XYZ file of C-alpha atoms in Angstrom:
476
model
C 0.000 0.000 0.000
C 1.520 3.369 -0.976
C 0.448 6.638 1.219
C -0.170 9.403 -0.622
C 1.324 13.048 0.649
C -0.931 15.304 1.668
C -0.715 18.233 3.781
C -4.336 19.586 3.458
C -6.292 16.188 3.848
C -6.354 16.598 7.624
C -5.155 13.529 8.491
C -4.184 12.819 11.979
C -1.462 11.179 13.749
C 0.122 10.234 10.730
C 3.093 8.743 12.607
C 1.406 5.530 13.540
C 0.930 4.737 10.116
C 3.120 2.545 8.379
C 5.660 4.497 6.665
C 6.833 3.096 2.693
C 8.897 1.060 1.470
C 11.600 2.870 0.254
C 12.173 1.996 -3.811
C 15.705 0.422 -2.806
C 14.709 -1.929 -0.159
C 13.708 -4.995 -1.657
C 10.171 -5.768 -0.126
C 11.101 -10.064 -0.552
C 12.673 -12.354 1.829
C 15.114 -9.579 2.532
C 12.848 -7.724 3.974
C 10.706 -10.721 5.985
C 14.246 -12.042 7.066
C 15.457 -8.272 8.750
C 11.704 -7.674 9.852
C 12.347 -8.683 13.491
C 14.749 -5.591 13.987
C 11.350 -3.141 13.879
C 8.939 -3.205 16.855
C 6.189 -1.185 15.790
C 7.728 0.835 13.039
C 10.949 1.389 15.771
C 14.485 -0.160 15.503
C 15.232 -2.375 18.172
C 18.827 -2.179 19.294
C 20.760 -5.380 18.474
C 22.027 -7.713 21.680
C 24.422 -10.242 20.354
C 27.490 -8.133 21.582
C 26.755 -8.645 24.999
C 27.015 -12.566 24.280
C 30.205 -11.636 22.850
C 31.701 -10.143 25.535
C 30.401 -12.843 28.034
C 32.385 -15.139 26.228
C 35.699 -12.934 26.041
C 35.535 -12.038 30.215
C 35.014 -16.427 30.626
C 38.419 -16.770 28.382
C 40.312 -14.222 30.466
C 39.062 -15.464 33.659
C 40.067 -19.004 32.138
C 43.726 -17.840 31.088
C 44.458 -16.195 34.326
C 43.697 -19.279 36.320
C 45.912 -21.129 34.206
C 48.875 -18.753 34.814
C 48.242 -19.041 38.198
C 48.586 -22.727 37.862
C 51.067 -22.890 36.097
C 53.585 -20.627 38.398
C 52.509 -22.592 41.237
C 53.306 -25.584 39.472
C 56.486 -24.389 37.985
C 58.489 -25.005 40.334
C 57.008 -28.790 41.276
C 57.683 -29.898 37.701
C 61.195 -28.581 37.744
C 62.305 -30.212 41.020
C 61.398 -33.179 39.545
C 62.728 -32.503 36.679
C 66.411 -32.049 38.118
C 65.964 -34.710 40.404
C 65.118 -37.273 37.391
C 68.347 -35.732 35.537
C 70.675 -35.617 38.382
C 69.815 -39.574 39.258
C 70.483 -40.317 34.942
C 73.539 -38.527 35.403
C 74.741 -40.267 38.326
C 74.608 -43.330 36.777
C 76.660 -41.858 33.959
C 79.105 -40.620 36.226
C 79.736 -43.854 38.229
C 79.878 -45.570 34.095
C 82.836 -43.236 34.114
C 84.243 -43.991 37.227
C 84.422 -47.638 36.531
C 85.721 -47.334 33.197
C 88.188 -45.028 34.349
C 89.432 -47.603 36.626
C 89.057 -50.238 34.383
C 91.802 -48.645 31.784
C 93.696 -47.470 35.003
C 94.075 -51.109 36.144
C 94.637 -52.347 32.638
C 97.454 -50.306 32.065
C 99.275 -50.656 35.280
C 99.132 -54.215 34.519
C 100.902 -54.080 31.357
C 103.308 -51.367 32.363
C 104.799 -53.378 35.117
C 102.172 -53.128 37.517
C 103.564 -49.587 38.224
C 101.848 -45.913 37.225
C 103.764 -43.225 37.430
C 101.806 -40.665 35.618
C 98.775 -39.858 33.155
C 101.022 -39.460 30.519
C 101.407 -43.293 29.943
C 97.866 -43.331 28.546
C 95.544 -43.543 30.477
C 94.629 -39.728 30.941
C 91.830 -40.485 28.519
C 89.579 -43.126 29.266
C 87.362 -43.230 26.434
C 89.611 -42.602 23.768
C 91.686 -45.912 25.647
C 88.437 -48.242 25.498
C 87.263 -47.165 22.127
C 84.769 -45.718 24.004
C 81.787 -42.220 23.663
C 79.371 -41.148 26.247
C 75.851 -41.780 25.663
C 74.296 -39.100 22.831
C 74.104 -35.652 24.480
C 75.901 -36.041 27.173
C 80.003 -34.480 27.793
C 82.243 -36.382 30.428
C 85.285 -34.376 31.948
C 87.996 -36.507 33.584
C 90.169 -34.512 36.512
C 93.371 -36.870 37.758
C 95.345 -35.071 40.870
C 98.071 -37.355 42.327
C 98.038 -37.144 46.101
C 101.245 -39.125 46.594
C 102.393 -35.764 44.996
C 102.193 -33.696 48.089
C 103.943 -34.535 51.652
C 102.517 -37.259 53.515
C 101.978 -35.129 57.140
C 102.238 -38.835 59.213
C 105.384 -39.590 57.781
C 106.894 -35.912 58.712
C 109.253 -35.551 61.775
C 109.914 -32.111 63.056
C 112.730 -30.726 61.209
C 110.754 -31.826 58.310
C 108.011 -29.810 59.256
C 109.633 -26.642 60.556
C 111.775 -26.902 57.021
C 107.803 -27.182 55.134
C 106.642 -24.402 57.362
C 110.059 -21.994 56.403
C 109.131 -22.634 52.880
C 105.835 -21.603 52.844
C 107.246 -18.003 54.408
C 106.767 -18.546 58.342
C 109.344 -17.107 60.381
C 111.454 -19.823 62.179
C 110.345 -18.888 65.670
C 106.787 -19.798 64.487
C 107.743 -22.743 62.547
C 109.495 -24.935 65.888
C 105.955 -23.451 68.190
C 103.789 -25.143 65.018
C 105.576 -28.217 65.082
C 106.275 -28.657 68.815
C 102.342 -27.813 68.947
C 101.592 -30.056 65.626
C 103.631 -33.196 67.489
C 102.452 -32.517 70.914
C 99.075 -33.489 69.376
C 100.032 -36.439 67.157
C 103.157 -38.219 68.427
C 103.053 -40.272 71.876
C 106.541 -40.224 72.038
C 107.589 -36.580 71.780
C 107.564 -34.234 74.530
C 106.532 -30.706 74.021
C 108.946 -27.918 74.436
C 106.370 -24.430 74.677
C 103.711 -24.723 78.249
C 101.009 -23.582 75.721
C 100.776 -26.981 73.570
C 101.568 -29.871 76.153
C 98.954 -31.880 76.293
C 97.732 -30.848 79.783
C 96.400 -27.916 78.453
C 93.453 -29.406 76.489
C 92.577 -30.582 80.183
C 92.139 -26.953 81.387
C 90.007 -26.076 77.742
C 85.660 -25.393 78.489
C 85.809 -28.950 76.947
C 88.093 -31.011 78.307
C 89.689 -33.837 76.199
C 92.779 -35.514 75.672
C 95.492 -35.474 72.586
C 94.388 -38.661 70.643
C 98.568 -39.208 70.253
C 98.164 -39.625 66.305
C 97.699 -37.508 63.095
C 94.995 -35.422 62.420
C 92.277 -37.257 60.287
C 90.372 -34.256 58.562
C 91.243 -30.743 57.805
C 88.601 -29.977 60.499
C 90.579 -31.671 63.334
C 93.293 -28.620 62.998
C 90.987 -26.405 64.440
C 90.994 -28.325 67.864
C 95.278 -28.232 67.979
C 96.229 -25.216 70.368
C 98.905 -22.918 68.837
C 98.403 -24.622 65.602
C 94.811 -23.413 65.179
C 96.329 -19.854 65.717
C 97.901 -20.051 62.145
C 95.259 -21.794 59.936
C 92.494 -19.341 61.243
C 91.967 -15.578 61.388
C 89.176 -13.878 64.039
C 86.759 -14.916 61.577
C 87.418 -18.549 61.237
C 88.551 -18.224 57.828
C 91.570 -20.011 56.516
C 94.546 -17.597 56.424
C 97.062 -18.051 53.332
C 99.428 -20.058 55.458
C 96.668 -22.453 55.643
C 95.513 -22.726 52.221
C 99.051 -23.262 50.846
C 99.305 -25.997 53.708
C 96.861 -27.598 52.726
C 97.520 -27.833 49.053
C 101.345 -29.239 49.582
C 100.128 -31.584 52.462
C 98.132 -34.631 52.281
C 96.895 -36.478 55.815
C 96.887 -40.012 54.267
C 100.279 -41.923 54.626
C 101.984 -43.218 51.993
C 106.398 -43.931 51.704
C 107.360 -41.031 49.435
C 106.508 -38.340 47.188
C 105.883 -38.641 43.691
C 108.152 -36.642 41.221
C 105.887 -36.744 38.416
C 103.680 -34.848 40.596
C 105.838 -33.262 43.338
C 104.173 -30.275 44.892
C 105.918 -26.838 44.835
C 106.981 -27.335 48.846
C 108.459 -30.438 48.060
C 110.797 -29.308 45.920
C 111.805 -26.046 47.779
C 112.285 -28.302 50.325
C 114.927 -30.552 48.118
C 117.002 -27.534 47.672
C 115.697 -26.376 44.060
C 115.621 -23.035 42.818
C 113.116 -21.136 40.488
C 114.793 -22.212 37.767
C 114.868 -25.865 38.440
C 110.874 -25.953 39.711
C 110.287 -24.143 36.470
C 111.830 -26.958 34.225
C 110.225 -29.399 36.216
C 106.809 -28.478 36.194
C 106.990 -27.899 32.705
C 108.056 -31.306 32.126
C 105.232 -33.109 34.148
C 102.998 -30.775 32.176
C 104.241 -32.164 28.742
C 105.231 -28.746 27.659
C 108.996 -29.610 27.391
C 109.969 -30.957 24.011
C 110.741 -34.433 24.761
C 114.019 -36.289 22.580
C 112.761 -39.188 20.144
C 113.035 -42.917 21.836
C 112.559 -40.750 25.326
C 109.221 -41.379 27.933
C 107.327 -38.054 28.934
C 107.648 -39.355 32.461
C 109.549 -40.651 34.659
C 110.325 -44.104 35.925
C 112.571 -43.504 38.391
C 113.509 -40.425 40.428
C 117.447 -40.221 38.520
C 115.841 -39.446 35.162
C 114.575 -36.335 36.895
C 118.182 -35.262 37.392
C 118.716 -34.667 33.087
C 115.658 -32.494 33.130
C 116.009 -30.327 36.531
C 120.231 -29.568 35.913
C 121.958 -28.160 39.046
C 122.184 -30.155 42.395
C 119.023 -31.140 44.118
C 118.148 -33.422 47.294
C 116.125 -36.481 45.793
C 116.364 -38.868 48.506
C 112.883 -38.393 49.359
C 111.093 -38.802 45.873
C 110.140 -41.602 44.394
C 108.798 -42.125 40.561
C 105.163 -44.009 41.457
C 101.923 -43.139 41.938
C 100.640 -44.190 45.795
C 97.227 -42.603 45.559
C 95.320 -40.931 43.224
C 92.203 -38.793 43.536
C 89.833 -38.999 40.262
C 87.073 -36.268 39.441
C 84.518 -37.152 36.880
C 82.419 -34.527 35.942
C 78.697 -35.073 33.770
C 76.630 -32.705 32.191
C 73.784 -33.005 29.957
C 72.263 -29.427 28.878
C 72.565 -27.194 31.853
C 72.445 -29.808 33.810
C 75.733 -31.416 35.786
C 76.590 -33.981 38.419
C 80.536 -34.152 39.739
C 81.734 -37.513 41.288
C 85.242 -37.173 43.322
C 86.865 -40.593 44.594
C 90.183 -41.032 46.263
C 91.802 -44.666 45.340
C 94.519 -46.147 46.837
C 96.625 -47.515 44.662
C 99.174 -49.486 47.094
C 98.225 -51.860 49.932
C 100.148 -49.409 52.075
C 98.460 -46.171 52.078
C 96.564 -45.425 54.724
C 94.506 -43.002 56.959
C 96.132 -43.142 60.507
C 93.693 -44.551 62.563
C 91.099 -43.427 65.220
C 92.341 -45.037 68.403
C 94.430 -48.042 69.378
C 93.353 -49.980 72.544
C 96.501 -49.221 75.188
C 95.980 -52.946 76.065
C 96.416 -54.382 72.563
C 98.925 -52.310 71.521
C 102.612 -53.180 69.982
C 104.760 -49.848 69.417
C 108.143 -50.619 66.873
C 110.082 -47.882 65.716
C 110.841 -47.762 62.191
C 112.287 -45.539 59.378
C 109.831 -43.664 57.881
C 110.310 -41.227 54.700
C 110.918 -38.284 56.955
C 113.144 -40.112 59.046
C 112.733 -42.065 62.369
C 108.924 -42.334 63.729
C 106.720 -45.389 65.583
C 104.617 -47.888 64.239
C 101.558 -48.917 66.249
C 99.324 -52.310 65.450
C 96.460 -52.661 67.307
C 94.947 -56.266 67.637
C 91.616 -57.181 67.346
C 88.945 -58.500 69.960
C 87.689 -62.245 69.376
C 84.381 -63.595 70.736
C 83.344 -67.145 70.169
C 79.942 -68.420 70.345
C 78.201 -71.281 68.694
C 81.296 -72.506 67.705
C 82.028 -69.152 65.545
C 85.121 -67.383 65.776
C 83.781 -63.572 64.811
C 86.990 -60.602 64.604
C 86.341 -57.238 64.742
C 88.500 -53.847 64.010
C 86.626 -50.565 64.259
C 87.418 -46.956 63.772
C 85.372 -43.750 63.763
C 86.135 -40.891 61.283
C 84.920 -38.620 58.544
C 87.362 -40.420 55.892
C 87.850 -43.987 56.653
C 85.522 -46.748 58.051
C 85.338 -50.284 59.623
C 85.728 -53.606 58.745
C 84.554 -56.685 60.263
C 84.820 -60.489 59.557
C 83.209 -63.536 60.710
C 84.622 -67.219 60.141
C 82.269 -69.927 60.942
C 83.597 -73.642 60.141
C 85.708 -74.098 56.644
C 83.236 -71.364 54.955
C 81.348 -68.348 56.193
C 81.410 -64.668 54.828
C 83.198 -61.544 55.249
C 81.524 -57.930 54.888
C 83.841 -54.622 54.935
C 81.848 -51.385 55.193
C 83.403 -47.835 54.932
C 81.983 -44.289 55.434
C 83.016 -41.552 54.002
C 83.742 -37.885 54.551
C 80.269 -36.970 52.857
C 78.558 -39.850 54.672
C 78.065 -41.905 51.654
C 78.070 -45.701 52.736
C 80.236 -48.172 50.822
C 79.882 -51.982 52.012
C 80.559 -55.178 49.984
C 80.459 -58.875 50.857
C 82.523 -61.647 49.975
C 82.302 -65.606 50.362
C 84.989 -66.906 51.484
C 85.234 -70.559 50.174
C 84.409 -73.757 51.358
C 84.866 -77.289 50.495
C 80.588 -76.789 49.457
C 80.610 -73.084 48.482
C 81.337 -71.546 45.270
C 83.877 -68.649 45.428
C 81.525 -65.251 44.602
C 84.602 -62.782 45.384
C 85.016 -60.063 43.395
C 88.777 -59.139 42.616
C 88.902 -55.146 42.950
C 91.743 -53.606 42.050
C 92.264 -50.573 44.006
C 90.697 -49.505 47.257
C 88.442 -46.182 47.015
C 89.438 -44.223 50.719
C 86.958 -41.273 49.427
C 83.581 -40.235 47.824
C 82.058 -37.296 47.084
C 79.206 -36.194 45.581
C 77.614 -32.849 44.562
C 76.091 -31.452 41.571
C 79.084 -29.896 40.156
C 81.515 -26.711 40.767
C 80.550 -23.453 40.260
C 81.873 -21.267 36.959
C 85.415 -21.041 37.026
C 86.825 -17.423 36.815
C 89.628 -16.619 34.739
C 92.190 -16.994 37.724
C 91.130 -20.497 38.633
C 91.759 -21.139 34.767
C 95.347 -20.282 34.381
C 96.029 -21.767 37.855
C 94.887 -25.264 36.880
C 98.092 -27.490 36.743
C 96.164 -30.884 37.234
C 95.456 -33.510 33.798
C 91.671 -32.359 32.465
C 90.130 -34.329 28.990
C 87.598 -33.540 28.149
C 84.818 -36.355 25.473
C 81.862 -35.226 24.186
């Protein structure tokens, strides 16, 4: 229907009446479809916005609970994330370990049952074996000789007032450390100063007595009077004195020092100048251009003589490794795991032990690589019952642990357990034979006095670089 204009027909609220269609508007489904939008002849306003933004606040609400989540998750998943690597790497690191002491033993073996340095080939274990680490992962192998440093049980007192003098103590100081140092760890000597005898330690807020033998742990320095006075400052911090000690000593005894690794103190203490340290070290280092048909390390202590020139004291050096501390280091990504073990290569080296029963007790005097000092064997204690014969030797420390056996007819077993300084436990059991049991002993080579454990060392600086002087290799 099509209203006709009309001002003068007097028509009244003309408004309410439908208004045209306009000529462009298609009046067909178009129209029907958009019809809804008009409530009597009005535009209603539309409302699926609001729908919209309904939707949008529900997906923001949404995403910030999951960030929420998420950060307090975070640091759950990676806890358990390290903890799952540092347990793979472990294993890898003790892989290392044993193949490092697998080409160790193989080669001492061969070269006469005798090492005297990295340098016969065994520095790098995988390259030996024909051997890679598993795909992604980088091994690092560390080798420190600690027959190379002075064995502190095996030191008299001229010996260690002649150490202390090289390491730039006056000589008044030197004879009150070592009358204090021996006071401490000798049952035989007699102290010379009133402020070290061992009656003093009776008079301390803790009273105890000298234990009469060689400190175990760096720790046990800071209960010698006098002593403690030089390794400390106010602050309980190790003074210089002490950290050089420390790196020229080692507390474990062995017969002498090695001269393919002979610490600086050592060899100041043979008599050698600058000069002759300087041609040595450079040697052991395999930076010395060595003459075809000639080793790159020594066999025995007179070969050192062509390389050092000038007149040195070598009387108490020997050419072969006594123990040897191994550091195998893992990573995988950022991730890393370090694995330090202390073997003893030779029956003989030792951690002087805890105590010795006074009633079991046999003193000998001996020679000893810093002269004349006392042996002491302690016996053990037997107690039969049910026909068994059980032995048992026990000692308390932070480096070294017990043993115990038990004998029981013409076979039994025998179970050795050690503890180390980081409290790692070590035990193993053997059968010992009989005429019905099968022989399940395990033939170890080397005896592991030391374990440690941590997840790596921190980023070296460029100091700690061009200090390094042990062996590193390095196998991805």
């Amino acid at each position: 229907m099509v209203l006709i204009k009309n001002e003068e027909s007097g028509i009244k609220n003309k408004d309410r009446l439908p208004r045209p269609v306009s000529s462009t508007r298609p009046a067909g489904p178009f129209f029907i479809r958009h019809s809804s939008f008009f409530i009597g002849g009005r535009l209603r306003p539309p409302q699926r916005g609001s729908v919209i933004i309904v939707v949008l606040v529900t997906l923001l609400l949404a995403s910030f609970m999951i960030l929420k989540f998420i950060e307090s998750s975070s640091l759950d998943l990676l806890l358990a994330a390290r903890k799952a690597d540092r347990f793979h790497l472990r294993d890898d690191a003790y892989a290392a370990l044993e193949l490092a002491l697998a080409v160790i033993a193989e080669v001492k073996a061969i070269d006469g049952d005798t090492l005297n340095s990295p340098a016969q080939g065994w520095g790098d274990p995988y390259t030996y074996a024909g051997m890679t680490p598993r795909e992604g992962v980088t091994v690092e192998f560390t080798f420190e000789d600690e027959s190379g440093k002075l064995s502190l049980p095996q030191m008299d007192q001229n010996k260690l007032i002649l150490l202390c003098e090289k390491l730039d103590m006056r000589q008044n100081d030197a004879q009150r450390f070592a009358d204090a140092f021996l006071s401490w760890s000798k049952a035989d000597y007699t102290g010379v100063n009133f402020d070290s005898v061992p009656s003093v330690y009776e008079r301390e807020q803790l009273p105890h007595k000298v234990p009469q033998r060689s400190p175990r742990s760096w720790e046990e320095f800071a209960a010698i009077a006098v002593v403690r006075d030089f390794l400390y400052d106010e602050n309980g911090q190790l003074t210089p004195f002490a950290e050089a000690f420390r790196q020229n000593v080692s507390l474990y005894s062995f017969s002498d020092t090695n001269i393919n690794a002979a610490c600086p103190a050592s060899l100041l203490m043979a008599g050698m100048d600058d000069s002759q340290i300087a041609r040595l070290q450079q040697f052991n280092a395999g930076e010395t251009r060595i003459a075809s048909g000639n080793l790159p390390f020594f066999r025995d202590v007179k070969e050192a003589g062509a390389i050092v020139q000038g007149v040195a004291d070598y009387q108490y050096f020997g050419a072969t490794m006594h123990c040897l501390r191994i550091t195998v280091t893992v990573h995988e990504g950022v991730s890393s795991t370090r694995l330090q073990v202390l073997v003893a290569l030779d029956s003989d080296v030792s951690l002087p032990a805890a105590f010795s029963a006074p009633s079991s007790s046999v003193s000998s005097t001996t020679i000893g690589y810093w002269g004349t000092g006392t042996a002491s064997t302690s016996s053990s204690t037997g107690n039969t019952s049910n026909n068994n014969s059980t032995g048992n030797t026990s000692g308390s420390g932070n480096r070294t642990g017990s043993s115990s056996g038990s004998r029981s007819g013409n076979s039994g077993s025998r179970q050795t357990s050690g503890s180390t300084s980081s409290g790692t436990s070590v035990s193993s059991t053997a059968v010992i034979p009989g005429p019905t049991t099968q022989q399940q002993a395990l033939n170890y080579p080397f005896t592991l006095l030391e374990i440690h454990e941590d997840s790596g060392p921190p980023p070296a600086s460029s100091d700690d670089e061009a200090t390094e002087t042990v062996n590193s290799v390095r196998r991805t």
